[in-house]
mmCIF file of C-alpha atoms in Angstrom:
data_model
loop_
_atom_site.group_PDB
_atom_site.id
_atom_site.type_symbol
_atom_site.label_atom_id
_atom_site.label_comp_id
_atom_site.label_asym_id
_atom_site.label_seq_id
_atom_site.Cartn_x
_atom_site.Cartn_y
_atom_site.Cartn_z
ATOM 1 C CA UNK A 1 127.881 135.313 116.674
ATOM 2 C CA UNK A 2 126.587 131.924 115.596
ATOM 3 C CA UNK A 3 126.833 129.425 118.417
ATOM 4 C CA UNK A 4 126.993 125.669 118.083
ATOM 5 C CA UNK A 5 123.242 125.190 118.541
ATOM 6 C CA UNK A 6 122.492 127.619 115.759
ATOM 7 C CA UNK A 7 125.094 125.972 113.547
ATOM 8 C CA UNK A 8 123.381 122.660 114.153
ATOM 9 C CA UNK A 9 119.934 124.031 113.396
ATOM 10 C CA UNK A 10 121.288 125.745 110.298
ATOM 11 C CA UNK A 11 122.826 122.498 109.017
ATOM 12 C CA UNK A 12 119.636 120.540 109.630
ATOM 13 C CA UNK A 13 117.575 123.298 108.044
ATOM 14 C CA UNK A 14 119.820 123.527 104.989
ATOM 15 C CA UNK A 15 119.402 119.813 104.425
ATOM 16 C CA UNK A 16 115.643 120.014 104.984
ATOM 17 C CA UNK A 17 115.502 117.493 107.814
ATOM 18 C CA UNK A 18 113.963 119.609 110.547
ATOM 19 C CA UNK A 19 110.428 118.758 111.601
ATOM 20 C CA UNK A 20 107.911 121.322 110.332
ATOM 21 C CA UNK A 21 107.421 123.038 113.696
ATOM 22 C CA UNK A 22 111.180 123.234 114.257
ATOM 23 C CA UNK A 23 111.666 124.614 110.769
ATOM 24 C CA UNK A 24 109.074 127.331 111.388
ATOM 25 C CA UNK A 25 110.672 128.302 114.697
ATOM 26 C CA UNK A 26 114.071 128.453 113.049
ATOM 27 C CA UNK A 27 112.675 130.576 110.231
ATOM 28 C CA UNK A 28 111.605 133.102 112.844
ATOM 29 C CA UNK A 29 115.195 133.233 114.026
ATOM 30 C CA UNK A 30 116.395 133.593 110.464
ATOM 31 C CA UNK A 31 114.169 136.550 109.781
ATOM 32 C CA UNK A 32 115.699 138.403 112.690
ATOM 33 C CA UNK A 33 119.310 137.435 112.098
ATOM 34 C CA UNK A 34 121.034 138.458 108.856
ATOM 35 C CA UNK A 35 124.291 136.744 109.806
ATOM 36 C CA UNK A 36 122.466 133.482 110.391
ATOM 37 C CA UNK A 37 120.627 133.824 107.062
ATOM 38 C CA UNK A 38 123.921 134.245 105.277
ATOM 39 C CA UNK A 39 125.304 131.216 107.084
ATOM 40 C CA UNK A 40 122.304 129.135 106.030
ATOM 41 C CA UNK A 41 122.615 130.325 102.420
ATOM 42 C CA UNK A 42 126.226 129.200 102.477
ATOM 43 C CA UNK A 43 125.294 125.768 103.819
ATOM 44 C CA UNK A 44 122.510 125.407 101.247
ATOM 45 C CA UNK A 45 125.036 126.186 98.515
ATOM 46 C CA UNK A 46 127.406 123.524 99.776
ATOM 47 C CA UNK A 47 124.591 121.023 100.273
ATOM 48 C CA UNK A 48 123.504 121.566 96.680
ATOM 49 C CA UNK A 49 127.054 120.801 95.612
ATOM 50 C CA UNK A 50 126.380 117.192 96.621
ATOM 51 C CA UNK A 51 124.642 116.986 93.253
ATOM 52 C CA UNK A 52 128.118 116.971 91.717
ATOM 53 C CA UNK A 53 128.920 113.736 93.505
ATOM 54 C CA UNK A 54 126.138 111.564 92.110
ATOM 55 C CA UNK A 55 126.759 108.997 89.392
ATOM 56 C CA UNK A 56 126.250 110.609 86.020
ATOM 57 C CA UNK A 57 123.260 109.753 83.907
ATOM 58 C CA UNK A 58 122.178 111.096 80.574
ATOM 59 C CA UNK A 59 118.723 112.577 80.377
ATOM 60 C CA UNK A 60 116.730 110.835 77.616
ATOM 61 C CA UNK A 61 116.592 112.821 74.403
ATOM 62 C CA UNK A 62 112.797 112.811 74.264
ATOM 63 C CA UNK A 63 112.613 114.544 77.658
ATOM 64 C CA UNK A 64 113.608 117.925 76.253
ATOM 65 C CA UNK A 65 110.705 117.834 73.810
ATOM 66 C CA UNK A 66 108.308 116.921 76.597
ATOM 67 C CA UNK A 67 109.543 119.757 78.791
ATOM 68 C CA UNK A 68 109.306 122.304 75.974
ATOM 69 C CA UNK A 69 105.845 121.055 75.086
ATOM 70 C CA UNK A 70 104.793 121.471 78.682
ATOM 71 C CA UNK A 71 106.012 125.033 79.060
ATOM 72 C CA UNK A 72 104.423 125.987 75.736
ATOM 73 C CA UNK A 73 101.119 124.560 76.864
ATOM 74 C CA UNK A 74 101.377 126.854 79.862
ATOM 75 C CA UNK A 75 98.544 125.152 81.670
ATOM 76 C CA UNK A 76 100.504 123.551 84.458
ATOM 77 C CA UNK A 77 98.704 124.001 87.751
ATOM 78 C CA UNK A 78 100.637 125.779 90.445
ATOM 79 C CA UNK A 79 102.594 128.953 90.135
ATOM 80 C CA UNK A 80 101.166 131.726 88.088
ATOM 81 C CA UNK A 81 103.253 134.645 89.168
ATOM 82 C CA UNK A 82 105.045 136.347 86.324
ATOM 83 C CA UNK A 83 107.378 139.322 86.373
ATOM 84 C CA UNK A 84 105.735 142.561 87.303
ATOM 85 C CA UNK A 85 106.365 143.974 83.860
ATOM 86 C CA UNK A 86 104.950 141.038 81.968
ATOM 87 C CA UNK A 87 101.358 139.983 82.692
ATOM 88 C CA UNK A 88 100.484 136.358 82.033
ATOM 89 C CA UNK A 89 97.920 137.415 79.481
ATOM 90 C CA UNK A 90 96.535 140.687 78.229
ATOM 91 C CA UNK A 91 94.494 142.461 80.861
ATOM 92 C CA UNK A 92 92.575 145.678 80.764
ATOM 93 C CA UNK A 93 94.462 148.899 81.244
ATOM 94 C CA UNK A 94 92.689 149.767 84.464
ATOM 95 C CA UNK A 95 94.469 147.395 86.876
ATOM 96 C CA UNK A 96 97.802 148.551 85.601
ATOM 97 C CA UNK A 97 96.909 152.175 85.927
ATOM 98 C CA UNK A 98 95.714 151.517 89.453
ATOM 99 C CA UNK A 99 98.827 149.521 90.199
ATOM 100 C CA UNK A 100 100.969 152.369 89.010
ATOM 101 C CA UNK A 101 99.021 154.755 91.200
ATOM 102 C CA UNK A 102 99.391 152.372 94.072
ATOM 103 C CA UNK A 103 103.106 152.128 93.563
ATOM 104 C CA UNK A 104 103.289 155.867 93.965
ATOM 105 C CA UNK A 105 101.175 155.711 97.092
ATOM 106 C CA UNK A 106 103.359 152.994 98.472
ATOM 107 C CA UNK A 107 106.528 154.823 97.663
ATOM 108 C CA UNK A 108 105.307 157.931 99.403
ATOM 109 C CA UNK A 109 103.448 156.501 102.289
ATOM 110 C CA UNK A 110 105.029 153.331 103.562
ATOM 111 C CA UNK A 111 106.720 155.351 106.223
ATOM 112 C CA UNK A 112 103.329 156.445 107.516
ATOM 113 C CA UNK A 113 101.165 153.367 107.761
ATOM 114 C CA UNK A 114 98.166 154.998 109.379
ATOM 115 C CA UNK A 115 98.010 157.388 106.502
ATOM 116 C CA UNK A 116 98.558 154.578 104.039
ATOM 117 C CA UNK A 117 95.599 152.745 105.525
ATOM 118 C CA UNK A 118 93.315 155.707 105.017
ATOM 119 C CA UNK A 119 94.644 156.252 101.520
ATOM 120 C CA UNK A 120 94.006 152.608 100.697
ATOM 121 C CA UNK A 121 90.453 152.960 101.995
ATOM 122 C CA UNK A 122 90.023 155.991 99.767
ATOM 123 C CA UNK A 123 91.510 154.118 96.840
ATOM 124 C CA UNK A 124 89.070 151.301 97.537
ATOM 125 C CA UNK A 125 86.170 153.755 97.259
ATOM 126 C CA UNK A 126 87.495 155.019 93.959
ATOM 127 C CA UNK A 127 87.999 151.549 92.565
ATOM 128 C CA UNK A 128 84.454 150.484 93.438
ATOM 129 C CA UNK A 129 83.352 152.042 90.172
ATOM 130 C CA UNK A 130 85.486 149.611 88.226
ATOM 131 C CA UNK A 131 84.709 146.668 90.531
ATOM 132 C CA UNK A 132 88.281 146.308 91.663
ATOM 133 C CA UNK A 133 89.277 145.439 95.199
ATOM 134 C CA UNK A 134 92.125 146.915 97.152
ATOM 135 C CA UNK A 135 93.434 145.146 100.215
ATOM 136 C CA UNK A 136 96.180 146.066 102.609
ATOM 137 C CA UNK A 137 98.112 143.180 104.104
ATOM 138 C CA UNK A 138 99.729 143.645 107.477
ATOM 139 C CA UNK A 139 101.916 141.489 109.674
ATOM 140 C CA UNK A 140 99.989 138.826 111.556
ATOM 141 C CA UNK A 141 101.592 139.652 114.866
ATOM 142 C CA UNK A 142 101.168 143.419 114.596
ATOM 143 C CA UNK A 143 104.900 143.815 114.320
ATOM 144 C CA UNK A 144 106.476 145.557 111.410
ATOM 145 C CA UNK A 145 109.160 142.982 110.669
ATOM 146 C CA UNK A 146 107.224 141.508 107.752
ATOM 147 C CA UNK A 147 106.612 144.891 106.201
ATOM 148 C CA UNK A 148 103.418 145.805 104.501
ATOM 149 C CA UNK A 149 101.835 144.933 101.184
ATOM 150 C CA UNK A 150 98.907 146.088 99.100
ATOM 151 C CA UNK A 151 96.950 143.966 96.661
ATOM 152 C CA UNK A 152 94.775 145.233 93.843
ATOM 153 C CA UNK A 153 92.430 142.548 92.604
ATOM 154 C CA UNK A 154 90.413 142.679 89.411
ATOM 155 C CA UNK A 155 87.623 140.042 89.639
ATOM 156 C CA UNK A 156 86.679 140.403 85.981
ATOM 157 C CA UNK A 157 90.083 139.388 84.673
ATOM 158 C CA UNK A 158 90.854 137.265 87.768
ATOM 159 C CA UNK A 159 94.198 139.021 87.902
ATOM 160 C CA UNK A 160 95.857 140.972 90.670
ATOM 161 C CA UNK A 161 98.838 143.073 91.473
ATOM 162 C CA UNK A 162 100.797 142.912 94.700
ATOM 163 C CA UNK A 163 103.275 145.435 95.928
ATOM 164 C CA UNK A 164 105.106 145.096 99.210
ATOM 165 C CA UNK A 165 107.716 147.160 100.971
ATOM 166 C CA UNK A 166 109.963 146.779 103.990
ATOM 167 C CA UNK A 167 109.756 143.015 103.585
ATOM 168 C CA UNK A 168 112.701 140.936 104.814
ATOM 169 C CA UNK A 169 114.044 138.447 102.320
ATOM 170 C CA UNK A 170 113.187 134.854 103.064
ATOM 171 C CA UNK A 171 115.965 132.277 103.443
ATOM 172 C CA UNK A 172 117.589 130.965 100.271
ATOM 173 C CA UNK A 173 115.452 127.852 100.238
ATOM 174 C CA UNK A 174 112.191 129.688 100.864
ATOM 175 C CA UNK A 175 109.786 131.922 98.983
ATOM 176 C CA UNK A 176 106.933 134.173 99.931
ATOM 177 C CA UNK A 177 103.673 132.741 98.593
ATOM 178 C CA UNK A 178 100.394 134.566 98.136
ATOM 179 C CA UNK A 179 97.074 132.882 98.952
ATOM 180 C CA UNK A 180 93.455 133.858 98.526
ATOM 181 C CA UNK A 181 91.034 132.627 101.151
ATOM 182 C CA UNK A 182 87.739 132.135 99.322
ATOM 183 C CA UNK A 183 84.905 130.524 101.295
ATOM 184 C CA UNK A 184 83.897 128.368 98.359
ATOM 185 C CA UNK A 185 87.129 126.417 98.651
ATOM 186 C CA UNK A 186 88.148 124.315 101.618
ATOM 187 C CA UNK A 187 91.800 125.369 101.253
ATOM 188 C CA UNK A 188 93.384 128.732 100.464
ATOM 189 C CA UNK A 189 93.888 129.122 96.737
ATOM 190 C CA UNK A 190 97.447 129.446 95.511
ATOM 191 C CA UNK A 191 98.243 132.745 93.805
ATOM 192 C CA UNK A 192 101.938 132.025 93.322
ATOM 193 C CA UNK A 193 105.252 132.910 94.851
ATOM 194 C CA UNK A 194 107.004 136.237 94.688
ATOM 195 C CA UNK A 195 110.430 137.576 95.436
ATOM 196 C CA UNK A 196 111.716 140.534 97.409
ATOM 197 C CA UNK A 197 114.571 142.643 96.112
ATOM 198 C CA UNK A 198 117.516 143.962 98.095
ATOM 199 C CA UNK A 199 115.507 146.972 99.187
ATOM 200 C CA UNK A 200 112.702 144.896 100.604
ATOM 201 C CA UNK A 201 110.367 145.667 97.717
ATOM 202 C CA UNK A 202 108.094 143.007 96.215
ATOM 203 C CA UNK A 203 106.190 143.435 92.975
ATOM 204 C CA UNK A 204 104.164 140.736 91.329
ATOM 205 C CA UNK A 205 101.279 140.185 88.992
ATOM 206 C CA UNK A 206 99.307 137.128 89.927
ATOM 207 C CA UNK A 207 96.508 134.937 88.685
ATOM 208 C CA UNK A 208 95.217 132.329 91.132
ATOM 209 C CA UNK A 209 94.939 128.650 90.330
ATOM 210 C CA UNK A 210 91.140 128.665 90.575
ATOM 211 C CA UNK A 211 88.359 131.192 89.906
ATOM 212 C CA UNK A 212 87.912 133.479 92.875
ATOM 213 C CA UNK A 213 84.616 135.039 93.857
ATOM 214 C CA UNK A 214 86.037 137.086 96.710
ATOM 215 C CA UNK A 215 87.888 136.708 99.943
ATOM 216 C CA UNK A 216 90.941 137.636 101.942
ATOM 217 C CA UNK A 217 94.573 137.663 100.955
ATOM 218 C CA UNK A 218 97.396 136.116 102.938
ATOM 219 C CA UNK A 219 101.132 135.654 102.525
ATOM 220 C CA UNK A 220 103.006 132.679 103.904
ATOM 221 C CA UNK A 221 106.599 131.583 103.816
ATOM 222 C CA UNK A 222 107.007 128.310 101.996
ATOM 223 C CA UNK A 223 109.824 126.210 100.690
ATOM 224 C CA UNK A 224 111.533 127.360 97.511
ATOM 225 C CA UNK A 225 109.262 127.385 94.515
ATOM 226 C CA UNK A 226 106.110 127.278 96.556
ATOM 227 C CA UNK A 227 103.688 124.539 97.484
ATOM 228 C CA UNK A 228 100.299 123.527 96.146
ATOM 229 C CA UNK A 229 98.721 123.683 99.597
ATOM 230 C CA UNK A 230 99.661 126.073 102.349
ATOM 231 C CA UNK A 231 102.163 124.595 104.838
ATOM 232 C CA UNK A 232 104.352 127.381 106.217
ATOM 233 C CA UNK A 233 103.562 130.219 108.598
ATOM 234 C CA UNK A 234 101.227 132.990 107.517
ATOM 235 C CA UNK A 235 103.174 136.205 107.990
ATOM 236 C CA UNK A 236 100.811 138.755 106.468
ATOM 237 C CA UNK A 237 97.070 138.895 105.891
ATOM 238 C CA UNK A 238 94.372 141.319 104.881
ATOM 239 C CA UNK A 239 91.668 142.272 107.368
ATOM 240 C CA UNK B 1 130.122 136.285 91.181
ATOM 241 C CA UNK B 2 131.881 133.957 88.743
ATOM 242 C CA UNK B 3 131.351 134.423 85.024
ATOM 243 C CA UNK B 4 129.344 131.196 84.689
ATOM 244 C CA UNK B 5 127.077 132.343 87.521
ATOM 245 C CA UNK B 6 126.666 135.721 85.871
ATOM 246 C CA UNK B 7 125.780 134.096 82.586
ATOM 247 C CA UNK B 8 123.273 131.782 84.233
ATOM 248 C CA UNK B 9 121.719 134.689 86.091
ATOM 249 C CA UNK B 10 121.286 136.441 82.749
ATOM 250 C CA UNK B 11 119.721 133.318 81.312
ATOM 251 C CA UNK B 12 117.217 133.172 84.163
ATOM 252 C CA UNK B 13 116.450 136.833 83.696
ATOM 253 C CA UNK B 14 115.683 136.165 80.035
ATOM 254 C CA UNK B 15 113.617 133.125 80.965
ATOM 255 C CA UNK B 16 111.620 135.337 83.316
ATOM 256 C CA UNK B 17 110.769 137.454 80.301
ATOM 257 C CA UNK B 18 109.468 134.383 78.471
ATOM 258 C CA UNK B 19 112.549 133.780 76.321
ATOM 259 C CA UNK B 20 112.283 130.166 75.194
ATOM 260 C CA UNK B 21 115.741 130.193 73.605
ATOM 261 C CA UNK B 22 117.228 131.081 76.976
ATOM 262 C CA UNK B 23 115.231 128.297 78.566
ATOM 263 C CA UNK B 24 116.566 125.837 76.003
ATOM 264 C CA UNK B 25 120.137 126.911 76.763
ATOM 265 C CA UNK B 26 119.445 126.555 80.473
ATOM 266 C CA UNK B 27 117.980 123.100 79.906
ATOM 267 C CA UNK B 28 120.924 121.992 77.788
ATOM 268 C CA UNK B 29 123.342 123.120 80.435
ATOM 269 C CA UNK B 30 121.673 121.590 83.469
ATOM 270 C CA UNK B 31 119.462 118.732 82.293
ATOM 271 C CA UNK B 32 121.936 115.861 82.552
ATOM 272 C CA UNK B 33 123.211 116.895 85.964
ATOM 273 C CA UNK B 34 119.725 117.420 87.342
ATOM 274 C CA UNK B 35 118.547 114.158 85.827
ATOM 275 C CA UNK B 36 121.468 112.402 87.541
ATOM 276 C CA UNK B 37 120.574 113.992 90.861
ATOM 277 C CA UNK B 38 116.887 113.116 90.694
ATOM 278 C CA UNK B 39 117.657 109.593 89.510
ATOM 279 C CA UNK B 40 120.015 109.231 92.478
ATOM 280 C CA UNK B 41 117.123 110.165 94.781
ATOM 281 C CA UNK B 42 114.313 108.186 93.122
ATOM 282 C CA UNK B 43 116.211 105.377 91.395
ATOM 283 C CA UNK B 44 113.406 105.122 88.853
ATOM 284 C CA UNK B 45 113.732 106.441 85.303
ATOM 285 C CA UNK B 46 110.034 107.095 84.704
ATOM 286 C CA UNK B 47 109.571 108.983 87.959
ATOM 287 C CA UNK B 48 112.778 110.883 87.328
ATOM 288 C CA UNK B 49 111.380 112.080 84.015
ATOM 289 C CA UNK B 50 108.158 113.171 85.714
ATOM 290 C CA UNK B 51 110.085 115.154 88.307
ATOM 291 C CA UNK B 52 112.333 116.737 85.679
ATOM 292 C CA UNK B 53 109.285 117.874 83.731
ATOM 293 C CA UNK B 54 107.704 119.350 86.846
ATOM 294 C CA UNK B 55 110.961 120.933 87.945
ATOM 295 C CA UNK B 56 111.793 122.545 84.621
ATOM 296 C CA UNK B 57 108.236 123.806 84.304
ATOM 297 C CA UNK B 58 108.660 125.392 87.704
ATOM 298 C CA UNK B 59 111.954 126.943 86.642
ATOM 299 C CA UNK B 60 110.211 128.390 83.579
ATOM 300 C CA UNK B 61 107.412 129.847 85.664
ATOM 301 C CA UNK B 62 109.416 130.930 88.694
ATOM 302 C CA UNK B 63 112.492 132.361 87.033
ATOM 303 C CA UNK B 64 111.360 135.826 88.085
ATOM 304 C CA UNK B 65 111.677 134.815 91.730
ATOM 305 C CA UNK B 66 115.308 133.765 91.405
ATOM 306 C CA UNK B 67 117.582 135.939 93.529
ATOM 307 C CA UNK B 68 121.165 135.912 92.290
ATOM 308 C CA UNK B 69 122.360 137.559 95.473
ATOM 309 C CA UNK B 70 121.251 134.586 97.540
ATOM 310 C CA UNK B 71 122.339 131.604 95.503
ATOM 311 C CA UNK B 72 123.763 130.525 92.183
ATOM 312 C CA UNK B 73 121.457 129.332 89.422
ATOM 313 C CA UNK B 74 122.939 125.890 89.961
ATOM 314 C CA UNK B 75 122.020 125.853 93.661
ATOM 315 C CA UNK B 76 118.560 127.206 92.875
ATOM 316 C CA UNK B 77 117.860 124.580 90.236
ATOM 317 C CA UNK B 78 119.283 121.764 92.355
ATOM 318 C CA UNK B 79 117.133 122.679 95.353
ATOM 319 C CA UNK B 80 113.993 122.899 93.217
ATOM 320 C CA UNK B 81 114.606 119.465 91.732
ATOM 321 C CA UNK B 82 115.697 117.949 95.007
ATOM 322 C CA UNK B 83 112.584 119.238 96.819
ATOM 323 C CA UNK B 84 110.350 117.932 94.051
ATOM 324 C CA UNK B 85 112.017 114.548 94.148
ATOM 325 C CA UNK B 86 111.650 114.361 97.932
ATOM 326 C CA UNK B 87 107.983 115.371 97.633
ATOM 327 C CA UNK B 88 107.616 112.592 95.115
ATOM 328 C CA UNK B 89 109.037 110.049 97.511
ATOM 329 C CA UNK B 90 106.799 111.147 100.326
ATOM 330 C CA UNK B 91 103.656 111.370 98.263
ATOM 331 C CA UNK B 92 104.059 107.898 96.886
ATOM 332 C CA UNK B 93 104.922 106.276 100.171
ATOM 333 C CA UNK B 94 108.007 104.831 98.628
ATOM 334 C CA UNK B 95 110.264 105.992 101.379
ATOM 335 C CA UNK B 96 111.205 102.721 102.943
ATOM 336 C CA UNK B 97 112.316 101.134 99.696
ATOM 337 C CA UNK B 98 114.182 104.174 98.461
ATOM 338 C CA UNK B 99 115.995 104.606 101.751
ATOM 339 C CA UNK B 100 117.265 101.085 101.535
ATOM 340 C CA UNK B 101 118.489 101.730 98.018
ATOM 341 C CA UNK B 102 120.003 105.081 98.989
ATOM 342 C CA UNK B 103 121.871 103.556 101.865
ATOM 343 C CA UNK B 104 123.268 100.872 99.618
ATOM 344 C CA UNK B 105 124.241 103.169 96.773
ATOM 345 C CA UNK B 106 127.682 104.665 96.786
ATOM 346 C CA UNK B 107 127.830 108.335 95.803
ATOM 347 C CA UNK B 108 130.981 107.901 93.816
ATOM 348 C CA UNK B 109 130.176 104.734 91.944
ATOM 349 C CA UNK B 110 131.358 105.287 88.381
ATOM 350 C CA UNK B 111 128.719 105.597 85.712
ATOM 351 C CA UNK B 112 130.223 108.385 83.696
ATOM 352 C CA UNK B 113 128.635 108.937 80.334
ATOM 353 C CA UNK B 114 129.315 112.540 79.555
ATOM 354 C CA UNK B 115 130.139 115.897 81.015
ATOM 355 C CA UNK B 116 127.642 118.659 80.450
ATOM 356 C CA UNK B 117 129.685 121.744 81.174
ATOM 357 C CA UNK B 118 128.183 122.827 84.446
ATOM 358 C CA UNK B 119 128.443 119.616 86.354
ATOM 359 C CA UNK B 120 132.095 119.716 85.413
ATOM 360 C CA UNK B 121 134.616 117.043 86.118
ATOM 361 C CA UNK B 122 136.637 119.512 88.103
ATOM 362 C CA UNK B 123 133.761 120.164 90.445
ATOM 363 C CA UNK B 124 132.996 116.487 90.722
ATOM 364 C CA UNK B 125 136.558 115.856 91.762
ATOM 365 C CA UNK B 126 136.416 118.655 94.331
ATOM 366 C CA UNK B 127 133.120 117.535 95.855
ATOM 367 C CA UNK B 128 134.049 113.871 95.900
ATOM 368 C CA UNK B 129 137.415 114.656 97.445
ATOM 369 C CA UNK B 130 135.698 116.801 100.052
ATOM 370 C CA UNK B 131 133.266 113.983 100.832
ATOM 371 C CA UNK B 132 136.133 111.555 101.257
ATOM 372 C CA UNK B 133 137.687 113.791 103.892
ATOM 373 C CA UNK B 134 134.593 113.470 106.051
ATOM 374 C CA UNK B 135 134.412 110.579 108.499
ATOM 375 C CA UNK B 136 132.194 107.782 107.231
ATOM 376 C CA UNK B 137 129.474 108.224 109.855
ATOM 377 C CA UNK B 138 129.177 111.942 109.089
ATOM 378 C CA UNK B 139 129.098 111.334 105.353
ATOM 379 C CA UNK B 140 126.405 108.699 105.773
ATOM 380 C CA UNK B 141 124.232 111.041 107.856
ATOM 381 C CA UNK B 142 124.582 113.871 105.330
ATOM 382 C CA UNK B 143 123.784 111.634 102.390
ATOM 383 C CA UNK B 144 120.714 110.216 104.075
ATOM 384 C CA UNK B 145 119.580 113.755 104.846
ATOM 385 C CA UNK B 146 120.106 115.105 101.349
ATOM 386 C CA UNK B 147 119.057 112.164 99.202
ATOM 387 C CA UNK B 148 116.458 110.221 101.183
ATOM 388 C CA UNK B 149 113.951 112.817 102.357
ATOM 389 C CA UNK B 150 114.023 111.425 105.889
ATOM 390 C CA UNK B 151 113.573 113.682 108.880
ATOM 391 C CA UNK B 152 116.338 113.871 111.482
ATOM 392 C CA UNK B 153 114.358 111.523 113.725
ATOM 393 C CA UNK B 154 113.963 109.000 110.935
ATOM 394 C CA UNK B 155 117.672 109.211 110.169
ATOM 395 C CA UNK B 156 118.432 108.506 113.821
ATOM 396 C CA UNK B 157 116.133 105.481 113.725
ATOM 397 C CA UNK B 158 117.640 104.318 110.472
ATOM 398 C CA UNK B 159 121.173 104.540 111.808
ATOM 399 C CA UNK B 160 120.263 103.256 115.265
ATOM 400 C CA UNK B 161 121.896 106.251 116.887
ATOM 401 C CA UNK B 162 120.615 108.821 119.393
ATOM 402 C CA UNK B 163 119.098 111.887 117.769
ATOM 403 C CA UNK B 164 121.711 114.160 119.338
ATOM 404 C CA UNK B 165 124.477 112.111 117.801
ATOM 405 C CA UNK B 166 122.918 112.333 114.355
ATOM 406 C CA UNK B 167 122.456 116.091 114.657
ATOM 407 C CA UNK B 168 126.070 116.537 115.677
ATOM 408 C CA UNK B 169 127.264 114.345 112.811
ATOM 409 C CA UNK B 170 125.277 116.358 110.291
ATOM 410 C CA UNK B 171 126.565 119.655 111.656
ATOM 411 C CA UNK B 172 130.192 118.584 111.777
ATOM 412 C CA UNK B 173 130.026 116.847 108.429
ATOM 413 C CA UNK B 174 128.412 119.735 106.595
ATOM 414 C CA UNK B 175 130.840 122.245 108.075
ATOM 415 C CA UNK B 176 133.765 120.049 107.048
ATOM 416 C CA UNK B 177 132.308 119.712 103.586
ATOM 417 C CA UNK B 178 132.005 123.485 103.348
ATOM 418 C CA UNK B 179 135.516 124.074 104.614
ATOM 419 C CA UNK B 180 136.973 121.534 102.217
ATOM 420 C CA UNK B 181 135.176 123.054 99.237
ATOM 421 C CA UNK B 182 135.467 126.654 100.291
ATOM 422 C CA UNK B 183 136.225 128.906 97.370
ATOM 423 C CA UNK B 184 136.193 126.048 94.914
ATOM 424 C CA UNK B 185 132.522 126.232 93.946
#
């Protein structure tokens, strides 16, 4: 049942006019309420339809060339997440082999998190020989509602793999975003956004915006498409 | 899912795999409509081009994150561009001037140059008709919210109304808009 207050919050949220703290509080409600999420998605869809009502303009012809040039250059700062099956650039076989092994671990063990933790620790020992890091990300509030995720990070290629399970989908106008907290930077470094499928599974290959010498991993919920600097709530982090 | 949505979802799936031809098709289909939207928000051709470049680059890079079960490709692209345009306003401290212009601009002022297939005339008619069914004060509140980048408090100040009144207008107006368009999008 969506009462009038929730309808009001949903409308304000869909139009992006809530203050940041109100938006974060409402996002907490959204994560726990599938009916409300669906309602918000519906309002976002109808808000977006306002684009049909604007006076028509023709995009300049030269713009297409500029856009294509930009995507070919591929050096735009910001998002670097690419589909799990397509790394941004060739990387050594080892991270992918480890990722595959991890996927198996995750598939088998997400129902037993204590065991997963010990297996991750063991995997970390094994990966020491190839200088890779394995980190388990848990919910910030020790509750399971944000699921669990594991990151494998290869410092030599500056590339990582994330796999998450049991993760609730964010609202339609939000994305999960991965960050790396490296002490040499004053702000967490963006490692891109990632999606969660209908089964709560997230898979992503990432390459952070800046060179990373080591640190912790964290996941926040940000507005659609991600942000250059962390704004939203951190929902998962590595120890 | 409608056939156009299905086709656009396929396009985004191909874009996620790095298919530039798919990206070009996506651009051709949405560019004019998205340009119109961003121009409506920024009212500046040069800045609109900047935002379009940023937005389409984001679409290229983030296509893998698109979730067809949550929204149409149209909604996804519109919200990316709209958020970028609003960020642009805020970052350049242009808000006051743009708000004035937004308040003065009429959403249905004619400036039709061409139809690009997705932003179809039929949909324009539906959305504009739906907007006309909404009381003026509700329509004004919704338009300020969507196009100006103001917070609810700033909208209340702008309209000289209590915050609670503005919230109620936005809620009622958006629900009416949804009900009027229901099934037509």
